[in-house]
Amino acid sequence: MTFIAVGINYNTAPVAIRERLAFPTDILATALQQLSQVQNIQEAAILSTCNRTEFYCNASSADRNILIAWIASHKNLDPASLAPYLYSHTDRSVCRHMFRVASGLDSMILGEPQILGQMKTAYQAAYDAGTLGKQLGRLFQHTFTTAKKVRTDTAIGTSSVSVAFAAVQLAQQIFDKLSEQTALLIGAGETIELTARHLAQHGIKRIIIANRTYDKAHTLAAQFNGYAIELAELPAHLAEADIIISSTASQLPILGKGSVESALKKRKHKPMFMVDLAVPRDIESEVGTLDDVYLYTIDDLQHIIDQNKDSRRLAAEQAEDIIDTQVNDFLAWLNAQSAQATIQDYRFQAEQQRDDALQKALSLLKNGIPPEVVLNRLAHSLTNKLIHTPSTQIRQAAENERYDLVAAARDIFKLPPIQ
């Protein structure tokens, strides 16, 4: 079996491409089950975030083109046009890549913690869909262990940085005082919660949270003395917002050029700062052409992210050492699995020989043979049975000049060096 990973991320593909390969929650289970039925693929998982979509598989072939063909077919894309944006890994490289991703070493913001939760969500989705087996499941578990060790043993997560934090940092550059601004947050997921938390810590005057499900918006808004609305109420409240940050799983834009134009008129063209953290995008790109609107996508946060990388470089170097060790540990476990059948067969053979020798010994005892005589015969007989086949094979190996097998036998049986 071979591990294969294929994916795109913020480094290899612009948001326009990434949003076409996104897998929202409502189609993920079906997609996983379809992927696991592709020829040669035995296990499958899909990680889909705003910054990356990655496919992890355990397959009987290392041919990545089978996986790429399925991705292109599922998303109605031409494989040739998709290929330039893709990267791929196999076996050891897959392990290392997953460990780095989960540890935040491959993130737009170095060391950001959200990706570990997203990786766990990908694992749970594959588990629920029945597309995980022993090997890929164990790889995910080792991935989580490695990420936790990186966070515990290095300073990679000491600074409060994330895409949400970068968005708030950018808002601080636009507005002198957040304490005089109203923020409208669209969505109620982890990214929006983190954004609200950072805004509150920086003294934002007022927070409005809009979500398709009002109860979720209300629960989140209550934590920050905010105000909750449904998405349908957005047009009525848009003009109140100085800062708009959106992160939903919607497949269609939520804010269009027309509604923003209307809001600007009500605001008498007072500037609006917008950050679209969603993939696919929540805010139509045409909104950015409007005067008095400062629209940023997730890709535009890169310059802020670059500033954070320097402070985490040393911790990242330490993390790479941890990951190297953990990759070796996982591959040692994986290699041991390939020997498991041999170990089981050898144990079964030895137990049969033991049972045969024991039955003969019990028969001798029933026939009145003294116990000490029976025990001596049992020990002698069992020893001969256990060493007969290995002794014969070692002798034949030497006769055939297979001295490597003779040396391996001495190593396996822990025999002292030949003097």
XYZ file of C-alpha atoms in Angstrom:
419
model
C 0.000 0.000 0.000
C 1.091 3.577 -0.722
C 0.119 6.883 0.856
C -0.730 9.579 -1.707
C -1.579 13.233 -1.078
C -2.655 15.745 -3.720
C -3.661 19.323 -3.008
C -3.654 23.045 -3.638
C -3.027 25.828 -1.167
C -2.596 29.575 -0.905
C 0.949 29.306 -2.287
C 0.092 27.326 -5.410
C -3.329 28.667 -6.395
C -5.197 31.992 -6.196
C -8.502 32.181 -4.374
C -10.417 31.932 -7.670
C -9.004 28.431 -8.187
C -9.157 27.369 -4.538
C -12.844 28.187 -4.271
C -13.598 25.880 -7.217
C -11.994 22.968 -5.373
C -13.677 23.635 -2.036
C -15.713 20.812 -0.476
C -18.443 22.195 1.791
C -19.665 20.032 4.637
C -22.955 19.090 2.987
C -21.255 17.266 0.080
C -18.184 15.964 1.871
C -19.530 12.557 2.946
C -20.788 11.738 -0.536
C -17.519 12.885 -2.104
C -15.487 10.746 0.299
C -17.532 7.650 -0.455
C -17.206 8.229 -4.188
C -13.464 8.774 -3.882
C -12.974 5.591 -1.871
C -14.625 3.624 -4.687
C -12.064 4.788 -7.265
C -9.825 2.015 -8.553
C -6.733 1.381 -6.386
C -7.885 3.724 -3.561
C -8.505 1.895 -0.275
C -8.775 4.773 2.232
C -9.524 8.461 1.726
C -9.882 11.777 3.575
C -10.400 15.349 2.369
C -9.199 18.504 4.131
C -10.996 21.592 2.801
C -10.322 25.048 4.253
C -10.211 28.587 2.896
C -6.463 28.229 2.321
C -6.180 24.670 1.051
C -7.921 21.588 -0.233
C -5.997 18.344 0.177
C -6.809 14.721 -0.550
C -5.148 11.991 1.506
C -5.378 8.413 0.245
C -4.011 4.975 0.938
C -3.798 3.222 -2.417
C -2.419 0.129 -4.080
C -0.639 2.316 -6.639
C 1.474 5.473 -6.399
C -0.131 6.870 -9.579
C -1.387 10.320 -8.603
C -3.108 10.760 -11.981
C -5.950 8.482 -10.868
C -6.658 10.860 -7.989
C -6.265 13.988 -10.134
C -8.649 12.570 -12.738
C -11.288 12.011 -10.054
C -10.852 15.541 -8.646
C -11.161 17.106 -12.094
C -14.198 14.988 -12.947
C -15.929 15.757 -9.633
C -15.422 19.503 -10.063
C -16.003 19.586 -13.857
C -12.478 20.812 -14.538
C -9.927 19.962 -17.202
C -7.131 17.898 -15.565
C -4.507 19.657 -17.694
C -5.652 23.107 -16.550
C -5.747 21.978 -12.925
C -2.336 20.269 -12.845
C -0.157 23.435 -12.650
C -1.749 24.384 -9.317
C -1.380 20.970 -7.689
C 1.324 19.450 -5.528
C 1.605 15.824 -4.536
C 3.376 13.616 -2.021
C 3.853 9.886 -1.499
C 4.648 7.744 1.542
C 7.260 9.424 3.805
C 6.583 12.779 2.158
C 2.847 12.426 2.907
C 3.551 11.826 6.593
C 5.878 14.792 6.821
C 3.450 17.031 4.933
C 0.483 16.152 7.159
C 2.561 16.664 10.311
C 3.717 20.089 9.052
C 0.207 21.145 8.049
C -1.328 20.152 11.394
C 1.496 21.897 13.276
C 0.878 25.161 11.418
C 4.233 25.088 9.626
C 2.600 25.192 6.192
C 0.015 27.829 7.069
C -0.303 31.350 5.714
C 0.351 32.521 9.271
C 3.170 30.398 10.618
C 2.076 28.366 13.620
C -1.633 29.303 13.484
C -3.659 26.896 15.631
C -6.902 26.656 13.646
C -5.566 24.158 11.120
C -5.250 21.417 13.748
C -8.971 21.650 14.471
C -9.685 21.614 10.733
C -7.516 18.520 10.344
C -9.478 16.826 13.133
C -12.704 17.765 11.355
C -11.373 16.141 8.165
C -10.542 12.998 10.126
C -13.996 12.873 11.732
C -15.722 13.373 8.382
C -13.763 10.486 6.843
C -14.399 8.321 9.897
C -18.136 9.008 9.762
C -18.190 8.324 6.017
C -16.465 4.968 6.564
C -13.493 5.808 4.342
C -10.766 5.430 6.965
C -8.967 2.175 7.620
C -6.228 1.151 10.003
C -3.273 2.787 8.266
C -4.672 6.192 7.257
C -6.562 6.373 10.547
C -3.343 5.725 12.467
C -1.542 8.359 10.353
C -4.134 10.958 11.379
C -3.782 10.012 15.053
C -0.001 10.313 14.826
C -0.505 13.664 13.080
C -2.511 14.972 16.032
C 0.082 13.690 18.501
C 2.887 15.376 16.567
C 1.063 18.713 16.352
C 0.403 18.644 20.095
C 4.063 17.897 20.797
C 5.163 20.775 18.561
C 2.876 23.179 20.454
C 4.011 21.845 23.831
C 7.753 21.688 23.156
C 8.249 24.861 21.086
C 7.116 28.499 21.176
C 5.335 28.188 17.831
C 1.962 29.114 19.324
C 2.933 31.708 21.912
C 1.796 34.721 19.857
C -1.889 35.215 19.139
C -1.748 35.129 15.352
C -4.245 33.803 12.834
C -5.989 34.940 9.679
C -8.577 36.537 11.966
C -5.866 38.323 13.934
C -4.260 39.554 10.703
C -7.621 40.976 9.611
C -7.941 42.884 12.886
C -4.353 44.119 12.580
C -5.195 45.467 9.129
C -8.304 47.185 10.513
C -6.109 48.896 13.100
C -3.973 50.286 10.285
C -7.056 51.671 8.526
C -8.756 53.162 11.612
C -6.909 55.080 14.294
C -9.303 54.004 17.040
C -11.322 50.808 16.897
C -13.167 52.099 19.942
C -15.099 54.415 17.629
C -16.034 51.794 15.037
C -18.845 49.294 14.483
C -17.912 45.846 13.161
C -20.303 43.632 11.234
C -19.183 39.996 11.236
C -20.837 37.622 8.788
C -20.857 33.980 9.880
C -20.674 32.304 13.275
C -17.907 29.753 12.868
C -14.502 29.471 14.492
C -12.883 32.181 12.353
C -15.610 34.711 13.102
C -15.525 33.841 16.805
C -11.770 34.417 16.830
C -12.228 37.686 14.935
C -14.833 38.874 17.440
C -12.528 37.984 20.298
C -9.628 39.968 18.821
C -11.868 42.948 18.062
C -13.219 42.926 21.619
C -9.687 42.758 23.015
C -8.798 45.812 20.935
C -11.769 47.769 22.246
C -14.173 47.736 19.305
C -17.178 49.968 19.993
C -19.901 47.627 18.743
C -20.185 44.163 17.168
C -23.028 42.948 14.962
C -23.036 39.258 14.021
C -25.065 38.067 11.035
C -25.643 34.400 10.379
C -28.053 32.186 8.494
C -29.013 30.606 11.827
C -30.067 33.355 14.217
C -29.573 31.278 17.380
C -25.893 30.681 16.569
C -25.401 34.384 15.883
C -27.134 35.304 19.132
C -25.065 32.845 21.192
C -21.842 34.235 19.773
C -22.876 37.886 19.972
C -23.846 37.489 23.632
C -20.221 36.675 24.494
C -19.132 40.126 23.314
C -22.183 42.246 24.203
C -22.979 42.281 20.518
C -26.149 42.306 18.453
C -27.321 39.332 16.358
C -29.195 39.442 13.067
C -30.161 36.974 10.359
C -28.506 37.166 6.933
C -31.792 38.379 5.467
C -31.476 41.501 7.651
C -28.064 42.470 6.262
C -29.323 45.211 3.899
C -30.982 46.991 6.826
C -27.823 47.031 8.954
C -25.051 47.277 6.369
C -24.812 51.047 6.577
C -24.059 50.850 10.309
C -20.824 48.955 9.707
C -17.403 50.584 9.448
C -15.712 47.179 9.421
C -17.143 44.108 7.683
C -15.408 40.745 8.031
C -17.029 37.705 6.456
C -16.301 33.981 6.740
C -19.111 31.590 5.833
C -19.443 28.323 3.941
C -21.866 29.806 1.423
C -21.419 28.672 -2.169
C -22.792 31.991 -3.463
C -21.791 35.597 -2.654
C -23.642 37.129 0.284
C -22.797 40.773 -0.384
C -23.181 42.236 -3.855
C -22.208 45.546 -5.397
C -25.767 46.915 -5.323
C -26.371 46.422 -1.615
C -23.006 47.983 -0.739
C -23.720 50.977 -2.994
C -27.000 51.543 -1.141
C -25.221 51.322 2.205
C -22.608 53.865 1.093
C -25.336 56.351 0.163
C -26.880 55.984 3.617
C -23.430 56.501 5.154
C -22.886 59.589 2.982
C -19.865 57.790 1.562
C -18.114 57.324 4.881
C -15.443 54.633 4.125
C -16.128 50.932 4.699
C -13.353 48.414 5.387
C -14.109 44.860 4.271
C -12.203 41.596 4.620
C -13.488 38.488 2.882
C -11.995 35.438 4.598
C -14.255 32.939 2.840
C -13.504 30.473 0.058
C -15.645 30.608 -2.080
C -15.815 34.366 -1.587
C -18.705 35.937 0.325
C -18.280 39.408 -1.181
C -18.484 39.979 -4.919
C -15.146 41.156 -6.297
C -16.917 44.073 -8.025
C -17.502 45.615 -4.585
C -13.820 46.463 -4.532
C -14.271 48.852 -7.477
C -16.518 51.152 -5.433
C -15.140 54.410 -4.109
C -14.902 54.548 -0.306
C -14.704 50.738 -0.043
C -11.461 49.030 0.991
C -11.963 45.357 0.157
C -9.366 42.735 1.001
C -9.447 38.998 0.367
C -7.650 36.353 2.356
C -4.730 36.571 -0.083
C -4.269 40.284 0.643
C -3.332 39.515 4.242
C -0.008 38.065 3.140
C 2.082 41.120 4.031
C 0.867 41.031 7.643
C 1.467 37.329 7.769
C 5.055 37.798 6.581
C 5.781 40.019 9.581
C 4.721 37.248 11.931
C 6.904 34.621 10.292
C 10.156 36.158 11.508
C 9.193 35.907 15.174
C 8.397 32.209 14.799
C 11.309 31.081 12.650
C 13.375 29.605 15.477
C 10.384 27.743 16.886
C 9.642 26.409 13.406
C 13.189 25.064 13.103
C 12.756 23.235 16.395
C 9.399 21.938 15.185
C 10.990 20.523 12.024
C 13.324 18.414 14.180
C 10.354 17.073 16.143
C 8.545 16.262 12.915
C 11.537 14.377 11.508
C 11.580 12.190 14.603
C 7.844 11.616 14.508
C 7.934 10.656 10.818
C 10.533 8.003 11.621
C 8.436 6.732 14.523
C 5.320 6.412 12.392
C 7.153 4.696 9.531
C 8.682 2.250 12.027
C 5.145 1.363 13.157
C 4.015 1.071 9.531
C 6.942 -1.192 8.644
C 6.190 -3.345 11.672
C 2.677 -3.918 10.336
C 4.090 -5.546 7.217
C 5.832 -8.120 9.450
C 2.742 -8.790 11.530
C 1.455 -11.640 9.336
C 4.857 -13.356 9.488
C 4.962 -13.008 13.269
C 1.453 -14.423 13.609
C 2.252 -17.404 11.346
C 5.473 -18.114 13.222
C 3.680 -17.943 16.569
C 0.918 -20.271 15.310
C 3.528 -22.771 14.124
C 5.344 -22.665 17.471
C 2.081 -23.114 19.400
C 1.211 -26.176 17.299
C 4.612 -27.697 18.030
C 4.134 -26.955 21.712
C 0.677 -28.557 21.763
C 1.946 -31.692 19.972
C 4.833 -32.085 22.408
C 2.523 -31.459 25.380
C 0.011 -34.130 24.262
C 2.781 -36.690 23.948
C 4.071 -35.782 27.414
C 0.578 -36.159 28.934
C 0.221 -39.585 27.301
C 3.525 -40.705 28.820
C 2.377 -39.561 32.249
C -0.887 -41.521 31.902
C 1.170 -44.611 31.020
C 3.070 -44.328 34.285
C 6.333 -42.872 33.041
C 8.019 -40.932 35.901
C 7.395 -37.141 35.705
C 11.114 -36.278 35.662
C 11.622 -38.534 32.633
C 8.602 -37.006 30.881
C 9.815 -33.451 31.547
C 13.261 -34.238 30.142
C 11.725 -35.754 27.006
C 9.340 -32.799 26.659
C 12.172 -30.253 26.890
C 14.344 -32.217 24.461
C 11.517 -32.792 21.967
C 10.235 -29.205 22.048
C 13.740 -27.771 21.618
C 14.361 -30.003 18.590
C 11.026 -29.045 17.015
C 11.609 -25.318 17.479
C 15.164 -25.224 16.128
C 14.865 -27.823 13.369
C 13.488 -25.617 10.569
C 15.642 -22.543 11.339
C 18.767 -24.739 11.577
C 18.000 -26.368 8.228
C 17.390 -23.011 6.538
C 20.580 -21.461 7.957
C 22.604 -24.471 6.766
C 21.134 -24.244 3.268
C 21.783 -20.487 3.172
C 25.458 -21.070 3.952
C 25.703 -23.808 1.331
C 24.245 -21.370 -1.223
C 26.663 -18.632 -0.062
C 23.761 -16.509 1.244
C 25.869 -15.151 4.062
C 23.506 -12.187 4.377
C 20.786 -14.578 5.586
C 23.210 -16.206 8.015
C 24.095 -12.759 9.399
C 20.404 -11.842 9.595
C 19.711 -15.054 11.528
C 22.418 -14.224 14.067
C 20.837 -10.759 14.432
C 17.259 -12.078 14.760
C 18.218 -14.705 17.368
C 20.526 -12.287 19.205
C 23.516 -14.643 18.944
C 26.951 -13.432 20.086
C 29.528 -12.486 17.401
C 31.570 -15.336 15.929
C 35.003 -15.308 17.492
